[in-house]
């Protein structure tokens, strides 16, 4: 306790230097807390909006469908499975989809297109697409012989709302599948590739046109929270209804999304590392200065019998005291700033409109989590401790007489 | 600036000289060294001048098998018309090939649809044959350079191995094709390689016998290389060559009206 008091007094011997060091730590800590919360929050938003456009948080498919989609790889009894998963805790909404590649032909032109059969009413709960109808309307449960199509696909086929479109493909039994549908709506998701190559028809139509005999390709689920996906997957896998089927989570369904997040995170980590290194050097500087300044003092203390290791301990106590003040203040400040922004959101400015097209909100909200609050401070604590250790370890090598002669 | 231009003109001239391909100049004389002549002979032999055929196409998958019986007419290298006879569910579905273009007809909706270029590499009626295999079979002659890689004599007949490499900017799917052709023009084997020169599928001809007045393989099998137990077998039930088919047989009207 005596040493601690001594350390505390030593810190305030040079107030300005200590305050500056503490401020550097405060700044770094609060910035890390805020940035990590912001980044994690943005990732959650990205994942959420992306899965709502296409894959959902989880899917059940026939084994091997994900790697090599094939119209014959079906879930045989999708409705029984759907009833089972909708009862599960944590599942917000679920629906069934079937899909295949086929030829779509307008009056003049024809193009290959991805046709998805959906249950219109359920789709509203699991997908953002029904909300992205540009003109016309989305499908209804009682619809038959109609389709909604991506706006760019419609342009390429030179068809519009009310026009007929011929579909030619292959059924599940290998037979030729052909039908004529009427376009009732055009959607625009902002993702050109999607808008250029996709079309949706009611699942009941899909079933009869493509001779599906009740089978479906994907059971898509939206979880209450992104973090629940893994837990739900574990709950579904052993169920008797899911025997022989693959249960996949969003990161398996769209590995590209996960990779782009990881790539972005690596970029962030590099920036944080630079920040931490700058703080570390500022602390290193403070302690080296302290040692040079106090060499004479250490010499005197050692010559009257103070053990060198006690001096090392004293130095470390000083550094840890400063770091602690900085960390606590910084974390509190970081949380406060994060809370303010998580309430008001951060406007994306001009790019907001662009993001809105992609189904991403035009304001981003940082998200406080245990990880985002603790990762930064812990790293800074470890780094400053190591940094303080370097100059402190010079003390045992000092020889009292020479040290006393130092200026 | 000026010297740059001079250089550019110089290189353009050099490039022009070398891009003049020697193949256009040489005459088709000796089969042994002329890959193109062998391939041409095989293609003419295969198609005859015109042919009428009935054949069964069996699509085999590990978990699935399906046989479709079809009737087909071909004339020269350019024209072909096919109709499905069996199973009843698909009867009347037709395909028309003219040059490099293809149309499909479905009786249920009574529509003719032209296949877009982007669909040409897709499978034909769910088989391991692609639309291209049917429509572009003569691109084999124009889009590839042919080299005789080897020959051997089996039962008194010379069998040539020919390597066909895709020309630089030819609009083709296959980077390379290997052909095994007998001296009488019978194509025994054709292997398809992708752009990375990895073999993707292989077609074999079997059961060579007298069909329609000439020797012809009765069974053709197209086998995928990457997947076991996945092939399409084409078996001729009836075949005759040399009937004089009218050109108007190979028209859209005929595709739509000739419901067999």
XYZ file of C-alpha atoms in Angstrom:
667
model
C 0.000 0.000 0.000
C 2.902 2.244 0.810
C 4.354 1.579 -2.639
C 1.052 2.359 -4.247
C 0.890 5.709 -2.510
C 4.448 6.397 -3.615
C 3.552 5.459 -7.200
C 0.478 7.681 -7.119
C 2.531 10.623 -5.897
C 5.184 9.962 -8.516
C 2.566 10.170 -11.269
C 1.568 13.649 -10.249
C 5.166 14.854 -9.937
C 4.979 15.764 -13.598
C 1.306 16.507 -14.029
C 1.359 17.643 -17.625
C 3.203 14.597 -18.938
C 1.024 12.168 -17.014
C -2.179 13.870 -18.092
C -1.092 13.742 -21.725
C -0.274 10.048 -21.443
C -3.620 9.334 -19.789
C -5.415 11.337 -22.468
C -3.742 9.283 -25.201
C -5.041 6.135 -23.543
C -8.509 7.667 -23.068
C -8.625 8.656 -26.714
C -7.481 5.285 -28.006
C -9.822 3.350 -25.729
C -12.936 5.362 -26.474
C -12.186 5.302 -30.187
C -11.746 1.532 -30.146
C -14.962 0.989 -28.210
C -16.920 3.219 -30.551
C -15.399 1.981 -33.792
C -15.793 -1.684 -32.897
C -19.420 -1.111 -31.864
C -20.002 0.766 -35.096
C -18.344 -1.870 -37.223
C -20.106 -4.798 -35.577
C -23.393 -2.918 -35.824
C -22.860 -2.246 -39.515
C -21.993 -5.913 -40.116
C -25.186 -7.028 -38.445
C -27.142 -4.608 -40.632
C -25.353 -5.799 -43.759
C -25.927 -9.445 -42.994
C -29.521 -8.836 -42.086
C -30.403 -6.909 -45.202
C -28.497 -9.303 -47.405
C -30.112 -12.442 -45.990
C -33.500 -10.838 -46.235
C -32.989 -10.318 -49.923
C -31.963 -13.825 -50.730
C -30.894 -16.612 -48.446
C -32.550 -16.064 -45.082
C -30.678 -16.752 -41.846
C -30.978 -20.502 -42.216
C -32.042 -22.971 -44.839
C -32.884 -26.607 -45.012
C -32.079 -28.279 -48.328
C -31.490 -31.716 -49.728
C -27.914 -32.906 -49.159
C -25.620 -31.518 -51.823
C -28.088 -28.984 -53.211
C -26.005 -26.024 -52.053
C -22.919 -27.118 -53.997
C -24.666 -28.523 -57.041
C -28.224 -27.331 -57.364
C -30.325 -29.790 -59.304
C -34.068 -29.832 -59.736
C -34.201 -33.455 -58.558
C -32.535 -32.758 -55.193
C -35.670 -31.950 -53.239
C -37.087 -31.845 -49.749
C -39.806 -34.473 -50.124
C -42.174 -33.292 -47.469
C -41.596 -29.564 -47.139
C -44.901 -28.711 -45.465
C -44.347 -31.081 -42.562
C -40.881 -29.573 -42.115
C -42.267 -26.045 -42.337
C -44.807 -26.783 -39.609
C -42.013 -28.153 -37.427
C -39.608 -25.212 -37.796
C -42.229 -22.495 -37.359
C -42.896 -23.944 -33.889
C -39.233 -23.577 -32.906
C -38.244 -20.807 -30.484
C -36.224 -18.084 -32.163
C -37.654 -18.641 -35.645
C -39.409 -15.468 -36.689
C -40.702 -16.603 -40.059
C -40.180 -19.407 -42.526
C -41.281 -20.422 -45.977
C -40.655 -22.839 -48.822
C -39.064 -22.094 -52.173
C -38.337 -24.050 -55.299
C -36.167 -22.872 -58.097
C -34.802 -23.813 -61.448
C -33.131 -22.326 -64.448
C -35.329 -22.038 -67.517
C -35.752 -20.189 -70.728
C -38.056 -17.163 -70.650
C -39.287 -15.789 -73.928
C -40.988 -12.514 -74.712
C -42.545 -11.794 -78.090
C -39.175 -11.052 -79.693
C -36.442 -12.162 -77.397
C -35.623 -15.015 -75.090
C -33.220 -15.325 -72.201
C -32.203 -17.819 -69.578
C -33.694 -16.944 -66.209
C -33.769 -18.239 -62.627
C -37.348 -19.026 -61.697
C -38.248 -19.201 -58.017
C -41.539 -20.625 -56.812
C -42.682 -18.905 -53.612
C -45.612 -18.916 -51.207
C -46.541 -15.231 -51.631
C -47.942 -14.573 -48.147
C -45.051 -16.262 -46.365
C -42.480 -14.561 -48.558
C -43.448 -11.175 -47.134
C -42.163 -12.366 -43.753
C -38.806 -13.715 -44.905
C -37.829 -11.493 -47.786
C -37.485 -7.810 -48.546
C -38.386 -8.435 -52.183
C -42.170 -7.965 -51.854
C -41.363 -4.456 -50.595
C -39.188 -3.656 -53.586
C -41.864 -3.785 -56.257
C -41.169 -0.945 -58.650
C -44.421 -1.137 -60.549
C -47.438 -3.394 -60.505
C -47.884 -5.615 -57.477
C -46.337 -8.580 -55.727
C -47.804 -12.086 -55.978
C -50.848 -13.079 -53.936
C -51.603 -16.487 -52.464
C -54.612 -16.982 -54.745
C -52.581 -16.084 -57.864
C -52.116 -18.564 -60.663
C -50.418 -18.193 -64.015
C -48.734 -14.929 -63.084
C -45.217 -13.800 -62.214
C -43.153 -10.922 -60.895
C -39.887 -10.317 -62.668
C -36.727 -8.250 -62.144
C -36.999 -4.906 -63.889
C -33.815 -5.475 -65.893
C -34.918 -8.934 -66.962
C -38.203 -7.474 -68.172
C -36.284 -4.873 -70.152
C -34.126 -7.511 -71.800
C -37.152 -9.582 -72.722
C -38.980 -6.425 -73.824
C -42.017 -7.225 -71.724
C -43.982 -5.149 -69.242
C -46.847 -5.549 -66.789
C -49.795 -7.354 -68.373
C -47.620 -8.969 -71.050
C -47.281 -12.678 -71.505
C -44.040 -14.536 -71.140
C -43.303 -18.103 -72.155
C -41.265 -20.343 -69.886
C -39.524 -23.424 -71.187
C -37.485 -25.680 -68.979
C -37.219 -29.147 -67.613
C -39.335 -30.736 -64.938
C -38.210 -32.794 -61.969
C -39.050 -36.001 -63.859
C -37.008 -34.876 -66.856
C -40.041 -33.973 -68.895
C -40.301 -30.781 -70.882
C -41.827 -28.039 -68.743
C -43.557 -25.218 -70.531
C -46.072 -22.604 -69.570
C -47.246 -19.124 -70.360
C -47.419 -16.626 -67.527
C -48.585 -13.042 -67.262
C -46.375 -10.413 -65.634
C -48.080 -8.603 -62.744
C -45.156 -6.796 -61.166
C -41.589 -5.632 -61.674
C -39.138 -5.486 -58.802
C -35.936 -3.546 -58.434
C -33.612 -4.579 -55.628
C -30.690 -2.440 -56.795
C -28.553 -5.507 -57.278
C -28.374 -5.579 -61.064
C -27.337 -9.188 -61.341
C -30.409 -10.213 -59.359
C -32.765 -7.882 -61.223
C -31.484 -9.144 -64.561
C -31.724 -12.871 -64.000
C -34.626 -13.695 -61.694
C -38.364 -14.178 -61.723
C -40.860 -15.397 -59.108
C -44.020 -17.396 -59.630
C -46.409 -18.927 -57.082
C -45.124 -22.204 -55.654
C -48.319 -24.004 -56.672
C -47.679 -23.084 -60.316
C -44.050 -24.094 -60.009
C -45.114 -27.450 -58.618
C -47.399 -28.274 -61.527
C -45.313 -26.781 -64.363
C -42.088 -28.426 -63.275
C -43.722 -31.694 -62.156
C -42.347 -31.278 -58.632
C -44.862 -33.714 -57.076
C -44.918 -31.712 -53.850
C -41.149 -31.483 -53.440
C -39.364 -28.186 -52.832
C -35.744 -27.047 -52.869
C -35.278 -24.689 -49.962
C -36.917 -24.123 -46.632
C -35.890 -20.581 -45.719
C -35.950 -19.302 -42.145
C -35.538 -15.866 -40.594
C -34.388 -15.921 -36.980
C -35.405 -13.381 -34.355
C -31.749 -12.452 -34.044
C -28.787 -13.128 -36.278
C -26.967 -14.678 -33.334
C -29.737 -17.291 -32.948
C -29.005 -18.892 -36.325
C -26.406 -21.337 -35.027
C -28.593 -22.385 -32.102
C -31.617 -22.987 -34.330
C -29.510 -25.041 -36.741
C -28.398 -27.255 -33.866
C -32.000 -27.641 -32.773
C -33.243 -28.579 -36.257
C -30.539 -31.082 -37.250
C -31.539 -33.970 -34.976
C -35.272 -33.620 -35.714
C -36.766 -36.665 -37.455
C -38.295 -34.417 -40.148
C -34.800 -33.207 -41.087
C -33.253 -36.647 -41.517
C -31.039 -36.770 -44.570
C -31.326 -33.036 -45.172
C -28.710 -30.309 -44.854
C -29.278 -27.466 -42.385
C -27.199 -24.461 -43.393
C -26.663 -21.085 -41.716
C -26.261 -17.749 -43.528
C -22.466 -17.898 -43.556
C -22.584 -21.269 -45.325
C -25.289 -20.057 -47.690
C -23.442 -16.955 -48.803
C -19.770 -17.477 -48.023
C -19.006 -14.376 -50.090
C -20.797 -12.167 -47.588
C -18.838 -13.634 -44.717
C -15.591 -13.230 -46.633
C -16.253 -9.599 -47.471
C -16.978 -8.919 -43.814
C -13.794 -10.669 -42.786
C -11.849 -8.683 -45.358
C -13.314 -5.440 -44.043
C -12.511 -6.527 -40.497
C -8.878 -7.150 -41.449
C -8.714 -3.600 -42.781
C -10.163 -2.374 -39.495
C -7.719 -4.427 -37.466
C -4.774 -2.881 -39.298
C -6.088 0.581 -38.460
C -6.616 -0.354 -34.808
C -3.153 -1.869 -34.627
C -1.646 1.417 -35.838
C -3.669 3.288 -33.210
C -2.496 0.976 -30.455
C 1.131 1.230 -31.593
C 0.980 5.047 -31.515
C -0.385 4.937 -27.971
C 2.250 2.401 -26.998
C 5.055 4.680 -28.239
C 3.662 7.641 -26.372
C 3.677 5.594 -23.168
C 7.121 4.197 -23.900
C 8.369 7.743 -24.311
C 6.858 8.858 -21.015
C 8.497 6.031 -19.128
C 11.901 6.389 -20.712
C 11.813 10.075 -19.839
C 10.852 9.204 -16.290
C 13.723 6.768 -15.975
C 16.338 9.160 -17.349
C 15.025 11.940 -15.185
C 15.041 9.809 -12.084
C 18.256 7.841 -12.570
C 19.906 9.807 -9.753
C 16.947 9.174 -7.474
C 17.025 5.437 -8.212
C 20.778 5.430 -7.456
C 20.182 7.007 -4.070
C 17.330 4.624 -3.260
C 19.390 1.577 -4.217
C 22.427 2.702 -2.283
C 20.358 3.033 0.879
C 19.237 -0.569 0.414
C 16.120 -0.552 -1.791
C 15.900 -3.779 -3.824
C 15.966 -3.052 -7.591
C 12.916 -5.258 -8.142
C 10.958 -3.087 -5.770
C 11.754 -0.121 -7.974
C 10.620 -2.065 -11.041
C 7.399 -2.847 -9.260
C 7.010 0.809 -8.385
C 7.431 1.846 -12.012
C 4.905 -0.759 -13.170
C 2.473 0.389 -10.522
C 2.782 3.904 -11.817
C 2.119 2.817 -15.377
C -0.773 0.561 -14.427
C -2.352 3.315 -12.361
C -2.214 5.680 -15.308
C -3.450 3.022 -17.722
C -6.358 2.149 -15.440
C -7.465 5.753 -15.160
C -7.225 6.051 -18.936
C -9.039 2.789 -19.614
C -11.916 3.444 -17.257
C -12.429 7.000 -18.475
C -11.982 5.936 -22.106
C -14.412 3.039 -21.890
C -17.046 5.178 -20.210
C -16.579 7.896 -22.806
C -16.675 5.329 -25.640
C -19.880 3.769 -24.339
C -21.458 7.197 -23.910
C -20.634 8.255 -27.482
C -21.801 4.897 -28.822
C -25.080 5.146 -26.918
C -25.730 8.610 -28.279
C -25.126 7.460 -31.847
C -26.976 4.188 -31.435
C -29.970 6.322 -30.513
C -29.720 8.869 -33.308
C -27.905 6.752 -35.881
C -25.214 7.963 -38.226
C -26.456 9.395 -41.480
C -24.744 7.981 -44.512
C -25.187 11.292 -46.333
C -25.346 11.026 -50.092
C -24.512 7.355 -50.109
C -27.628 6.781 -47.960
C -29.877 6.800 -50.976
C -27.669 4.261 -52.676
C -27.719 2.021 -49.609
C -31.489 2.314 -49.366
C -31.727 0.798 -52.823
C -29.914 -2.241 -51.545
C -32.373 -2.574 -48.717
C -29.857 -1.235 -46.191
C -31.133 1.511 -43.906
C -29.754 4.964 -44.787
C -28.670 5.430 -41.185
C -26.242 3.084 -39.539
C -26.566 2.289 -35.868
C -23.610 1.257 -33.710
C -24.382 -1.738 -31.578
C -22.907 -2.096 -28.069
C -21.940 -5.615 -27.189
C -19.762 -7.264 -24.584
C -17.158 -7.923 -27.289
C -17.096 -4.405 -28.692
C -16.741 -2.913 -25.185
C -14.043 -5.248 -23.882
C -11.783 -6.072 -26.837
C -10.281 -2.559 -27.133
C -9.519 -1.919 -23.451
C -8.044 -5.390 -22.942
C -5.655 -4.967 -25.879
C -4.569 -1.534 -24.677
C -4.030 -2.834 -21.116
C -1.810 -5.664 -22.342
C 0.166 -3.461 -24.719
C 0.788 -0.700 -22.177
C 1.902 -3.208 -19.562
C 4.459 -4.683 -21.950
C 5.540 -1.204 -23.020
C 6.091 -0.112 -19.424
C 8.043 -3.273 -18.711
C 10.767 -2.407 -21.228
C 12.085 0.785 -19.575
C 11.393 -0.551 -16.075
C 13.688 -3.515 -16.675
C 16.578 -1.102 -17.119
C 16.539 -0.404 -13.384
C 18.023 -3.726 -12.174
C 20.987 -3.156 -14.464
C 21.831 0.202 -12.925
C 24.810 0.470 -10.610
C 23.993 2.756 -7.681
C 27.223 4.777 -7.714
C 27.096 5.495 -11.449
C 23.399 6.202 -11.261
C 23.938 8.765 -8.522
C 26.512 10.521 -10.658
C 24.059 10.874 -13.538
C 22.904 14.419 -14.005
C 5.652 10.993 -81.075
C 6.422 10.359 -84.690
C 8.813 7.563 -83.860
C 6.110 5.945 -81.717
C 3.756 5.963 -84.657
C 6.386 4.504 -86.915
C 6.926 1.732 -84.433
C 3.211 1.059 -84.199
C 2.874 0.844 -87.969
C 5.857 -1.469 -88.117
C 4.404 -3.837 -85.503
C 1.032 -3.765 -87.191
C 2.694 -4.835 -90.424
C 4.580 -7.642 -88.712
C 1.398 -8.798 -86.977
C -0.441 -8.710 -90.293
C 2.106 -10.897 -91.962
C 2.031 -13.530 -89.262
C -1.707 -13.585 -88.792
C -2.091 -14.815 -92.329
C -2.706 -18.404 -91.496
C -1.116 -21.028 -93.707
C -4.074 -23.390 -93.434
C -6.198 -21.344 -95.841
C -3.595 -21.917 -98.514
C -2.964 -25.592 -98.449
C -4.892 -28.107 -100.437
C -6.669 -31.153 -99.090
C -4.725 -33.953 -100.633
C -3.111 -36.497 -98.393
C -5.335 -37.692 -95.534
C -2.332 -38.627 -93.400
C -1.236 -35.078 -92.792
C -4.456 -33.203 -93.240
C -6.441 -33.251 -90.012
C -9.105 -30.998 -91.415
C -9.795 -33.247 -94.372
C -10.207 -36.248 -92.071
C -12.589 -34.360 -89.804
C -14.538 -33.071 -92.791
C -14.868 -36.555 -94.157
C -16.078 -37.834 -90.809
C -18.684 -35.114 -90.477
C -19.996 -35.686 -93.970
C -20.109 -39.384 -93.365
C -21.872 -38.944 -90.070
C -24.567 -36.741 -91.462
C -24.684 -38.290 -94.914
C -26.161 -35.841 -97.335
C -29.463 -36.239 -95.590
C -30.800 -38.727 -93.089
C -34.038 -39.815 -91.485
C -33.784 -41.540 -88.147
C -35.666 -42.816 -85.166
C -33.609 -43.092 -82.030
C -33.938 -43.641 -78.318
C -32.079 -41.305 -76.009
C -31.442 -42.600 -72.511
C -30.398 -40.081 -69.909
C -28.767 -41.877 -67.015
C -28.043 -40.396 -63.592
C -27.057 -42.164 -60.380
C -30.558 -41.702 -59.021
C -32.521 -41.410 -62.215
C -32.995 -42.765 -65.700
C -35.239 -41.660 -68.497
C -35.609 -42.711 -72.094
C -36.998 -40.504 -74.809
C -37.757 -41.790 -78.296
C -37.297 -39.245 -81.052
C -37.619 -38.914 -84.758
C -35.135 -36.759 -86.607
C -34.363 -35.428 -90.065
C -31.029 -33.964 -91.073
C -29.799 -32.416 -94.254
C -26.171 -31.550 -94.869
C -24.313 -30.081 -91.944
C -26.638 -27.180 -91.430
C -30.166 -28.420 -90.962
C -31.773 -30.719 -88.417
C -35.271 -31.255 -87.091
C -36.237 -33.463 -84.141
C -39.533 -34.431 -82.563
C -40.195 -36.361 -79.381
C -42.404 -39.455 -79.828
C -42.282 -40.980 -76.380
C -42.991 -40.623 -73.494
C -46.506 -39.424 -74.178
C -46.116 -36.510 -71.770
C -43.444 -34.958 -73.960
C -44.665 -36.138 -77.359
C -44.663 -33.405 -79.960
C -41.886 -31.324 -78.448
C -39.559 -30.354 -81.237
C -36.187 -28.779 -81.972
C -35.117 -27.133 -85.198
C -31.526 -26.376 -85.999
C -30.562 -24.151 -88.880
C -26.937 -23.199 -89.146
C -25.898 -22.049 -85.713
C -29.367 -21.158 -84.562
C -31.872 -23.302 -82.717
C -35.568 -23.168 -81.971
C -37.687 -25.180 -79.628
C -41.362 -26.011 -79.977
C -43.763 -27.064 -77.237
C -47.214 -28.365 -78.217
C -48.823 -27.700 -74.841
C -48.418 -23.945 -75.190
C -48.147 -24.107 -78.988
C -45.173 -21.780 -79.110
C -41.846 -21.724 -80.883
C -38.997 -20.266 -78.866
C -35.626 -19.318 -80.250
C -32.775 -20.332 -78.017
C -30.645 -17.298 -77.108
C -26.863 -17.554 -77.480
C -26.524 -17.696 -73.696
C -28.508 -20.935 -73.606
C -26.575 -22.699 -76.334
C -24.129 -24.260 -73.909
C -26.978 -25.619 -71.765
C -28.060 -29.205 -71.936
C -30.304 -30.330 -74.768
C -33.517 -31.799 -73.372
C -31.796 -32.583 -70.097
C -29.186 -34.796 -71.711
C -25.403 -34.610 -71.610
C -25.489 -33.229 -75.137
C -25.560 -29.460 -75.181
C -27.515 -27.387 -77.649
C -24.132 -26.441 -79.015
C -23.254 -30.056 -79.660
C -26.184 -30.178 -82.035
C -26.139 -26.695 -83.471
C -22.441 -26.142 -83.739
C -21.179 -29.499 -84.799
C -19.770 -27.937 -87.933
C -18.011 -25.234 -85.955
C -15.683 -28.166 -85.339
C -14.406 -27.499 -88.851
C -14.275 -23.717 -88.883
C -13.340 -22.764 -85.329
C -10.576 -25.268 -84.704
C -7.158 -26.131 -86.098
C -6.624 -29.824 -86.640
C -3.462 -31.800 -86.188
C -3.013 -35.506 -86.762
C -1.444 -36.757 -83.544
C -1.195 -40.416 -84.322
C -2.486 -43.307 -86.371
C -2.718 -47.037 -85.994
C -4.121 -49.859 -88.068
C -6.863 -52.030 -86.593
C -8.386 -54.825 -88.655
C -6.982 -53.370 -91.868
C -8.373 -49.892 -91.289
C -6.268 -46.885 -90.292
C -7.487 -45.058 -87.205
C -6.425 -41.447 -86.829
C -6.109 -39.503 -83.573
C -6.674 -35.844 -84.204
C -6.219 -32.939 -81.872
C -8.459 -29.973 -82.587
C -7.449 -26.743 -80.849
C -9.817 -23.797 -80.707
C -8.705 -20.791 -82.733
C -7.743 -17.682 -80.761
C -11.035 -15.788 -80.953
C -13.428 -18.525 -81.970
C -16.742 -18.287 -80.083
C -16.576 -21.827 -78.762
C -17.078 -23.549 -75.434
C -14.402 -26.185 -75.793
C -10.739 -25.260 -75.724
C -9.736 -28.531 -77.302
C -11.345 -31.619 -78.751
C -9.692 -34.930 -79.375
C -11.138 -36.998 -82.180
C -10.574 -40.605 -83.104
C -11.642 -41.203 -86.699
C -11.438 -44.336 -88.808
C -10.159 -43.987 -92.359
C -13.642 -44.702 -93.777
C -14.890 -41.617 -91.945
C -16.485 -43.206 -88.912
C -16.019 -41.049 -85.815
C -15.157 -43.434 -82.991
C -14.501 -41.096 -80.149
C -14.698 -37.395 -79.391
C -13.348 -35.883 -76.166
C -14.235 -32.376 -75.035
C -11.780 -30.254 -73.057
C -12.520 -26.948 -71.360
C -10.362 -23.821 -71.621
C -7.982 -25.176 -69.002
C -7.535 -28.295 -71.151
C -9.294 -30.496 -68.609
C -11.452 -33.199 -70.138
C -15.119 -32.561 -69.408
C -16.981 -35.151 -71.420
C -16.387 -37.853 -73.955
C -18.501 -39.337 -76.712
C -17.964 -42.921 -77.804
C -19.397 -44.735 -80.800
C -20.175 -48.429 -80.458
C -21.758 -51.332 -82.275
C -20.726 -50.392 -85.806
C -23.015 -52.143 -88.272
C -24.862 -51.739 -91.558
C -27.512 -49.070 -91.011
C -29.454 -47.398 -93.791
C -27.153 -48.856 -96.394
C -23.799 -47.982 -94.863
C -21.628 -48.787 -91.887
C -22.643 -46.688 -88.932
C -22.268 -46.891 -85.143
C -25.655 -47.781 -83.724
C -24.946 -46.544 -80.209
C -23.471 -43.223 -79.148
C -22.651 -42.547 -75.524
C -21.869 -39.142 -74.106
C -20.216 -39.532 -70.724
C -19.380 -36.815 -68.203
C -15.883 -37.215 -66.833
C -16.286 -35.544 -63.436
C -19.262 -37.629 -62.383
C -19.484 -41.366 -62.420
C -22.635 -43.038 -63.551
C -23.780 -40.052 -65.526
C -24.176 -40.436 -69.257
C -26.541 -40.102 -72.186
C -26.889 -42.950 -74.648
C -28.258 -42.479 -78.103
C -29.400 -45.651 -79.806
C -30.582 -45.715 -83.411
C -33.766 -47.672 -83.950
C -34.184 -46.833 -87.636
C -31.843 -44.971 -89.922
C -31.759 -44.260 -93.623
C -29.476 -42.052 -95.650
C -29.802 -40.268 -98.908
C -33.528 -39.569 -98.960
C -33.944 -36.329 -100.760
C -35.404 -34.033 -98.133
C -36.967 -30.772 -99.151
C -35.586 -27.559 -97.714
C -39.006 -26.502 -96.483
C -38.895 -29.331 -94.003
C -36.406 -27.274 -92.021
C -38.505 -24.202 -91.357
C -40.288 -22.761 -88.336
C -43.649 -23.578 -89.905
C -42.651 -27.187 -90.184
C -41.476 -27.194 -86.558
C -44.838 -25.890 -85.486
C -47.103 -27.958 -87.712
C -45.442 -31.271 -88.185
C -46.763 -32.871 -85.030
C -45.464 -36.376 -84.932
